[in-house]
Structures are given as C-alpha cells and as structure tokens.
mmCIF file of C-alpha atoms in Angstrom:
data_model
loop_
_atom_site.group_PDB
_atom_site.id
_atom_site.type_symbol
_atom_site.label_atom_id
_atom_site.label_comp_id
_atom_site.label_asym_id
_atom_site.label_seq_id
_atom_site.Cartn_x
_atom_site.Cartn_y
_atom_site.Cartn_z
ATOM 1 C CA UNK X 11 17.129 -16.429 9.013
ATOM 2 C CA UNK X 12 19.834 -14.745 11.466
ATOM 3 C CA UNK X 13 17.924 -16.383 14.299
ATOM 4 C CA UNK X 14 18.600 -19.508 12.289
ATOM 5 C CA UNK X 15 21.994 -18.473 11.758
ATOM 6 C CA UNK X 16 23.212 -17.743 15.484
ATOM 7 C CA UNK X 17 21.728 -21.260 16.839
ATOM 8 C CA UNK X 18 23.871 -22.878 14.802
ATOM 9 C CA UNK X 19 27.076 -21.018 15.663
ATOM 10 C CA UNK X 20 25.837 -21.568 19.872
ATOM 11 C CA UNK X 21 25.106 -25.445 19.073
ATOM 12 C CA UNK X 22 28.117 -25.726 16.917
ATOM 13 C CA UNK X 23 30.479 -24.071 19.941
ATOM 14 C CA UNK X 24 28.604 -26.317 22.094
ATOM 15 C CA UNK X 25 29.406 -29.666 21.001
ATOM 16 C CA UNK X 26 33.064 -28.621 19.700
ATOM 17 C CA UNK X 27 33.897 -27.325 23.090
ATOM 18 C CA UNK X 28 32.166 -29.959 25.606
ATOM 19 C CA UNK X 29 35.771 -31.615 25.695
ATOM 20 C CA UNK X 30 38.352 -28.910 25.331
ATOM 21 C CA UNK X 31 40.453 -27.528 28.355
ATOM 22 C CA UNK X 32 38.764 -24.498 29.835
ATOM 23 C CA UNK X 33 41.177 -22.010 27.962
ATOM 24 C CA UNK X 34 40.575 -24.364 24.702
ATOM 25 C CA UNK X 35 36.598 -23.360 25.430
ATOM 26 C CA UNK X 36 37.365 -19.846 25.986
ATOM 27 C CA UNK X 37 39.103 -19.077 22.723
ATOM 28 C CA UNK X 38 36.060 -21.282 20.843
ATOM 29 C CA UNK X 39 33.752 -19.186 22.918
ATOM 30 C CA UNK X 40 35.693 -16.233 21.387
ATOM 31 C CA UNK X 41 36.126 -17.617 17.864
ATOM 32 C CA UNK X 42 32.315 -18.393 17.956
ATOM 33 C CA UNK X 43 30.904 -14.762 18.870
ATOM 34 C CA UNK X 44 33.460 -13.490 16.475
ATOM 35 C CA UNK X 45 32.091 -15.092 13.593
ATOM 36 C CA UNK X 46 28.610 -14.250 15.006
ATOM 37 C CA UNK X 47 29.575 -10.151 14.612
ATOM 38 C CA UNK X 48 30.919 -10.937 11.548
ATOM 39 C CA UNK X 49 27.594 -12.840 9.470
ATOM 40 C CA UNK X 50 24.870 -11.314 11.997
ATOM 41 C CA UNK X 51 25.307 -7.448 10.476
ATOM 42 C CA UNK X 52 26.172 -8.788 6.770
ATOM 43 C CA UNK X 53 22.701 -10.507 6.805
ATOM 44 C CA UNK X 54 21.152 -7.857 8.535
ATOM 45 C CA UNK X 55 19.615 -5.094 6.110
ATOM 46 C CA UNK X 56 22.212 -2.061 4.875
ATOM 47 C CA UNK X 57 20.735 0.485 7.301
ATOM 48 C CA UNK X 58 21.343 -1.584 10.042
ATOM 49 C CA UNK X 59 25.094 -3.191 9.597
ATOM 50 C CA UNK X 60 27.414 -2.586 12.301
ATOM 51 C CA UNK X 61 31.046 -2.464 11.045
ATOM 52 C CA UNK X 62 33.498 -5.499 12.357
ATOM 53 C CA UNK X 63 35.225 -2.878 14.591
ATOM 54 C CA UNK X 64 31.533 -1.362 15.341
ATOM 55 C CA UNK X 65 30.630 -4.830 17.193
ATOM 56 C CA UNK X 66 34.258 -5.927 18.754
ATOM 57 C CA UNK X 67 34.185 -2.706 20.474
ATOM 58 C CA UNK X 68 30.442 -3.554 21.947
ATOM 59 C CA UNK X 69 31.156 -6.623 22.773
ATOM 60 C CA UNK X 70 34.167 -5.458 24.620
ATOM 61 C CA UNK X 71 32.115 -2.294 26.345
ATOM 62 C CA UNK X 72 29.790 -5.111 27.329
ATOM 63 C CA UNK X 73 32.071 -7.305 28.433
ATOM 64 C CA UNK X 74 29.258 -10.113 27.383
ATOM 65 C CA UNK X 75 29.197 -13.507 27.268
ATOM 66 C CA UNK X 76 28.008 -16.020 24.075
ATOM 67 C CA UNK X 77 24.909 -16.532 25.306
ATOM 68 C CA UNK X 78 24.120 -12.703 26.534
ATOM 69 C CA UNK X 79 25.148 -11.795 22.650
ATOM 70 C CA UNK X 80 22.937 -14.178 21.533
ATOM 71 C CA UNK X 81 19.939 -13.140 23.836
ATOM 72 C CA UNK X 82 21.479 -9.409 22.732
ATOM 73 C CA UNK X 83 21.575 -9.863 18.878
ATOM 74 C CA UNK X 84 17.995 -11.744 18.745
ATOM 75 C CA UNK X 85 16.407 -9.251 20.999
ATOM 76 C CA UNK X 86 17.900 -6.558 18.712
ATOM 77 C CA UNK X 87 16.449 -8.066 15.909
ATOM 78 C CA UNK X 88 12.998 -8.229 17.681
ATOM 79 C CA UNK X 89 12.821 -4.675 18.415
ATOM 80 C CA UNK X 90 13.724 -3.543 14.596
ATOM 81 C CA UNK X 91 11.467 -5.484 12.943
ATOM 82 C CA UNK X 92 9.117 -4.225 15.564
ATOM 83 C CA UNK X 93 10.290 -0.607 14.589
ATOM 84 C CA UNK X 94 9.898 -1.268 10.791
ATOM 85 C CA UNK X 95 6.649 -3.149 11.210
ATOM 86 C CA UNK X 96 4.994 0.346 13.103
ATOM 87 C CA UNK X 97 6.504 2.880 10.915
ATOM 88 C CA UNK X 98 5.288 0.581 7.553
ATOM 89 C CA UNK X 99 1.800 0.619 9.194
ATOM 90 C CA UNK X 100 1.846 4.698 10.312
ATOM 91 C CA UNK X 101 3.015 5.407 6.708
ATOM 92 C CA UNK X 102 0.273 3.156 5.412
ATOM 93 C CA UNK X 103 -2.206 5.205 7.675
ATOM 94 C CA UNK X 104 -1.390 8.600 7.113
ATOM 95 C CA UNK X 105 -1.521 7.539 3.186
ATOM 96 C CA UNK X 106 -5.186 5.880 3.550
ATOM 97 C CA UNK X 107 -5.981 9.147 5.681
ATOM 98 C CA UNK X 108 -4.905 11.332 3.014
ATOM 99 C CA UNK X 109 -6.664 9.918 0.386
ATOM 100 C CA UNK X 110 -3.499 8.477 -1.665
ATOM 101 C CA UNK X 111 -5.134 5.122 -1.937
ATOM 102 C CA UNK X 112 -7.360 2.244 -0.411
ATOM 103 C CA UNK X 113 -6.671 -1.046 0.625
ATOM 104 C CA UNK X 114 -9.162 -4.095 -0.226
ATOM 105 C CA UNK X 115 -8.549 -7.702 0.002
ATOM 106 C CA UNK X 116 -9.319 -9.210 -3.688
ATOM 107 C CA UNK X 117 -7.881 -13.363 -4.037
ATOM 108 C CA UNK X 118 -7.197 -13.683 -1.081
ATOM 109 C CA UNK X 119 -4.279 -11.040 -0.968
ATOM 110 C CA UNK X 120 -4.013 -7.240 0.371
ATOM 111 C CA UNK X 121 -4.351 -5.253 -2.598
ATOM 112 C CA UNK X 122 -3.053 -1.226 -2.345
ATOM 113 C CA UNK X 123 -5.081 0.874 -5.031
ATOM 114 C CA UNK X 124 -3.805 4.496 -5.979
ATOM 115 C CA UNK X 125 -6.962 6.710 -5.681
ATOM 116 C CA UNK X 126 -5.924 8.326 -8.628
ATOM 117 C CA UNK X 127 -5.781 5.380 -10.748
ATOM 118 C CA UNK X 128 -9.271 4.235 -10.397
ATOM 119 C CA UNK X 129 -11.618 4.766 -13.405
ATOM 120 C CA UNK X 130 -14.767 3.728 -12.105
ATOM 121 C CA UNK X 131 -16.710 1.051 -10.029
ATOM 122 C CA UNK X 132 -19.124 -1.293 -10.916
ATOM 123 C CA UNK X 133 -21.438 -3.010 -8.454
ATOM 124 C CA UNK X 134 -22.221 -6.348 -8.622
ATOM 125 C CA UNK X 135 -24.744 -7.891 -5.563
ATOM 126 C CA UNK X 136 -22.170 -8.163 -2.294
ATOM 127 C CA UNK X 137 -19.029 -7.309 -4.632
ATOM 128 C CA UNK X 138 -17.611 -4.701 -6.319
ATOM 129 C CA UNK X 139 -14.953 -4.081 -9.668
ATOM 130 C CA UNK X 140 -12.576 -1.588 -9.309
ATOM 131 C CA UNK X 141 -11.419 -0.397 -12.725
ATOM 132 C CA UNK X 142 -7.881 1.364 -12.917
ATOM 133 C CA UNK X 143 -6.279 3.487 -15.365
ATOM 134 C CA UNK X 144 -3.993 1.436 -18.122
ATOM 135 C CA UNK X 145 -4.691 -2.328 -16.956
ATOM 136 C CA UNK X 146 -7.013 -4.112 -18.549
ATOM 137 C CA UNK X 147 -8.173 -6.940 -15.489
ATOM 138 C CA UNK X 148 -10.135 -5.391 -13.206
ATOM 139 C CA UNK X 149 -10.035 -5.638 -9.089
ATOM 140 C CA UNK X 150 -12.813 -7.234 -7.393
ATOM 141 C CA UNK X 151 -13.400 -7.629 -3.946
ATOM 142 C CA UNK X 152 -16.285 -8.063 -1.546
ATOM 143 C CA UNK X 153 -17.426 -5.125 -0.431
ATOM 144 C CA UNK X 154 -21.363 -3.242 -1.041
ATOM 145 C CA UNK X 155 -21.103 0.083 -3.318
ATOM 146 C CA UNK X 156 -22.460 1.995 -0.651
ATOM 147 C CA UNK X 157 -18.960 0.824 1.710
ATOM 148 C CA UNK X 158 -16.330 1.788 -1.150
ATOM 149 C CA UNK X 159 -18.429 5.065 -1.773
ATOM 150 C CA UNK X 160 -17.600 6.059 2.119
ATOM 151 C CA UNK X 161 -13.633 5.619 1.249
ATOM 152 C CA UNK X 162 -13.750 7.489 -1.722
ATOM 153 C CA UNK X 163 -13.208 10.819 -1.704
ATOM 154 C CA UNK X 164 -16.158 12.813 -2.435
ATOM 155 C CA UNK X 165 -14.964 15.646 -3.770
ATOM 156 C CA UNK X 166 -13.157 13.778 -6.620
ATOM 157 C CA UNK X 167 -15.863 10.324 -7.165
ATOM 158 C CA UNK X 168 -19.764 10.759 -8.266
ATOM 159 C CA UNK X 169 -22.428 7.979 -8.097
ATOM 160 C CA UNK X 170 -23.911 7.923 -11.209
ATOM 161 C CA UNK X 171 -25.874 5.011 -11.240
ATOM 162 C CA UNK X 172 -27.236 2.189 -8.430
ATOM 163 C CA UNK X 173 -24.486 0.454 -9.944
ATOM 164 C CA UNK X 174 -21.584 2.515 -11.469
ATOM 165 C CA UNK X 175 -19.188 5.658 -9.270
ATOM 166 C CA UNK X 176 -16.806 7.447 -11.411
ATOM 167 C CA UNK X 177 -13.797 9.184 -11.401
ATOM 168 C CA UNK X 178 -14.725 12.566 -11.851
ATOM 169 C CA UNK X 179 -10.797 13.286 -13.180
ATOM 170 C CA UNK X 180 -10.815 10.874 -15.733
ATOM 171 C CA UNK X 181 -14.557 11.691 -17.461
ATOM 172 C CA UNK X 182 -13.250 12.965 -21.054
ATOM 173 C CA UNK X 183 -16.436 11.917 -23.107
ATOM 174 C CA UNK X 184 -19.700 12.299 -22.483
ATOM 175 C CA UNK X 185 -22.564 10.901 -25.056
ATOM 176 C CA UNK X 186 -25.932 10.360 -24.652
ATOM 177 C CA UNK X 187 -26.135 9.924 -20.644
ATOM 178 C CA UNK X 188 -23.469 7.561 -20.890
ATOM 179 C CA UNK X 189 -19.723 8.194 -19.755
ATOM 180 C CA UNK X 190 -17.345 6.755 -21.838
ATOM 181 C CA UNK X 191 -14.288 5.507 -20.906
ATOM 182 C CA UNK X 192 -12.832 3.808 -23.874
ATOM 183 C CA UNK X 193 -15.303 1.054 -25.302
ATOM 184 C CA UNK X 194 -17.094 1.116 -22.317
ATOM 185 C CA UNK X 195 -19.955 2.729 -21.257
ATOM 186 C CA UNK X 196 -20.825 4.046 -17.905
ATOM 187 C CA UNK X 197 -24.946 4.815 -18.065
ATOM 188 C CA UNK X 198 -25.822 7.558 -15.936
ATOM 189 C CA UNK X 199 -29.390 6.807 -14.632
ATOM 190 C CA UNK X 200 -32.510 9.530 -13.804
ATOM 191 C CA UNK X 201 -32.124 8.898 -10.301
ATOM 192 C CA UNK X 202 -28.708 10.388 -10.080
ATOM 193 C CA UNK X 203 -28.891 12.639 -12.806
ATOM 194 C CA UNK X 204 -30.033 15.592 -11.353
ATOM 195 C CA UNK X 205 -26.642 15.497 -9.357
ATOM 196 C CA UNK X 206 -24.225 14.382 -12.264
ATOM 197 C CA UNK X 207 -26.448 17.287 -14.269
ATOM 198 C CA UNK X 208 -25.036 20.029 -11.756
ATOM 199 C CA UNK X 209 -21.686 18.837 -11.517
ATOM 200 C CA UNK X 210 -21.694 19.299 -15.339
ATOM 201 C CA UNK X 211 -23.019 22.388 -15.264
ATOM 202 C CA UNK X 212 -20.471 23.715 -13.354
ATOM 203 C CA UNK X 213 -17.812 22.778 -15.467
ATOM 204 C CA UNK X 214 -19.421 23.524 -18.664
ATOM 205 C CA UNK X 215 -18.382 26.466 -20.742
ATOM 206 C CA UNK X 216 -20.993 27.635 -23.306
ATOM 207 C CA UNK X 217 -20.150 29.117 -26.784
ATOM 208 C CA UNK X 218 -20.779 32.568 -25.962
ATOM 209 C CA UNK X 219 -20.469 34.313 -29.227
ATOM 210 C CA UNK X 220 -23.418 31.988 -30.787
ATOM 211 C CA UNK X 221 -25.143 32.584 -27.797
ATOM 212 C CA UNK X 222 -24.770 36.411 -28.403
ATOM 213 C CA UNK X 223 -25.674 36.394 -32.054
ATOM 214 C CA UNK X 224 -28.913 33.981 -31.409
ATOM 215 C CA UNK X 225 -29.675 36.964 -29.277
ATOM 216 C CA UNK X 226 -29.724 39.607 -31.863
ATOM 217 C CA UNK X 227 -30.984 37.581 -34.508
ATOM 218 C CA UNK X 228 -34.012 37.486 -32.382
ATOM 219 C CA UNK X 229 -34.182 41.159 -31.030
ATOM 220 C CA UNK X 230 -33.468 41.829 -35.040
ATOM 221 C CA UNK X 231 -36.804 40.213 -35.645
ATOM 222 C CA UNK X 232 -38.991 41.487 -32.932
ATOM 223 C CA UNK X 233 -38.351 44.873 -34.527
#
C-alpha cells in the first residue's frame, strides 16, 4: 500500500511538472516529497511514525532528492517488514521449542494449537484429530500418530491406545479402562496398559485407614 502510495505522488509530480519553469519544478518537487513525509509515516504502523518535523529535518540532513526519498522510504519499508517478519518467526520458534504449542496445517491454513489446550488425539490411517479444550470441532490434519507423538511433550501426553494420546492434565475420570472426557470415551488398550497402569499408580492415593482396619480385622482373626 505505501509503495502504492509514493508511485503515485512521483508519477503525479512527473506529468504536472514536465512543462513548468525549472523553479516551477523545484517547488512541485518540494510540494511532492512533502506530502510524501506527510501520508508515508501516517500509513506506516504506530511504532514506526516519524513526526512531520521528524522527516523535514531528514530530508534536510540528507539533503535528498524525490527520487533518493523514494528509493529511501521503500527501502525502509523493506528492511522493517524484514525485521518484523524474523522476530515473528524467532518468537514463533522459541514458543514451538518451549513447548507452548504446535503448528499443523489443517484446510489448507497454518493452524497454532496451545499445548495446553489439547484433550486428546485420535488417529485415523495418514491423519490425525486434535481435540481441544472448550470447542466442540475438532482439528485434523495429515500427519501419522507416531509424528504428533514426537512434538508432544512427553512428560505431559501418554499413548494409550494404537489410536488415542491423551492429555495427561486434563484426565478427571477414569471408568472401566476408558478415559472419559465428557461423553466421550478414550479406551485404553492391553498393549499400553501396563504404562498408563504405572502412571496411575503413581498418582493414586489409597484409603489408608480401610486399609489399616482390613489389616486388623485379619490379624484379629488369625488369633
């Protein structure tokens, strides 16, 4: 758009000026990059508007022609789009390298996924659904279980089944082998059981006191 924007103002000073007196040209020439200093930093974004005075006094530093501040203010614009475009894409990395979320392609679109969000995944031949917390359409993109497994963290996702990892964080009900989440049922099959059996394990906090008293009941009756 401010490319767009400057052309116009250099053809515009072009034609008006092809039969003016030199000094006539000079104060178009003028007229011309003033107006350029003046819509070039309103377009631009907040953090990078110059002030009227800000740009006068450049272009008077400079001592530049029209065409140099053209060349000058499109070359600017090059290098900060540049600038935004790299720090977008380290801040994107350092974020997937954290573990703050993963990035699939699902529609034909790039589709950012907060780790945290996820439920579970279900795999389905050469694709997989990623179900997230509070939305009810799923995301599916193509990718094998085995691929979205290595992006997952492992300390905080569990295969459970050839076809189903979890969220570890968001298991809240447990029945039968299944997980629940909501109406829907994870099933947690006997090859990964063993492993899903541990993590439980770990986690699980027995009623003591019954424990204790099943204990005496019994030494109560081998006496």
């Amino acid at each position: 758009m401010i490319r767009g924007v400057i052309s116009i103002l250099v053809v515009w000073q072009s034609r008006l000026s092809v039969n003016l007196p030199k000094t006539n040209r000079l104060n178009m020439k003028t007229a011309t990059l003033a107006t350029m200093l003046i819509l070039v930093p309103a377009i631009l974004p907040a953090q990078t508007t110059w002030s009227y005075d800000q740009c006068v006094q450049y272009a008077k530093d400079h001592n530049i022609s029209l065409q140099q501040a053209r060349l000058s203010a499109e070359s600017s614009l090059l290098n900060l789009e540049s600038a935004q475009a790299q720090a977008q894409s380290r801040r994107a990395s350092e974020a997937s390298e954290s573990g703050a979320y993963i990035m699939v392609k699902s529609e034909y679109k790039l589709v950012q996924i907060p780790v945290a969000s996820i439920l579970y995944v279900e795999g389905l031949k050469d694709y997989v659904k990623i179900y997230l917390e509070g939305q009810d359409k799923s995301v599916m993109t193509l990718m094998s279980m085995k691929q979205i497994e290595k992006r997952l963290p492992e300390s905080k996702f569990l295969r459970v089944h050839r076809s189903y990892i979890v969220n570890t964080s968001k298991i809240t009900v447990i029945e039968r082998n299944r997980i629940l989440f909501g109406k829907t049922a994870v099933p947690v099959s006997d090859s990964y059981k063993a492993a899903f059996s541990e993590y439980i394990s770990g986690r699980l906090i027995s009623n003591t006191k019954n424990d204790n008293d099943s204990a005496a009941s019994s030494d109560s009756e081998e006496e």
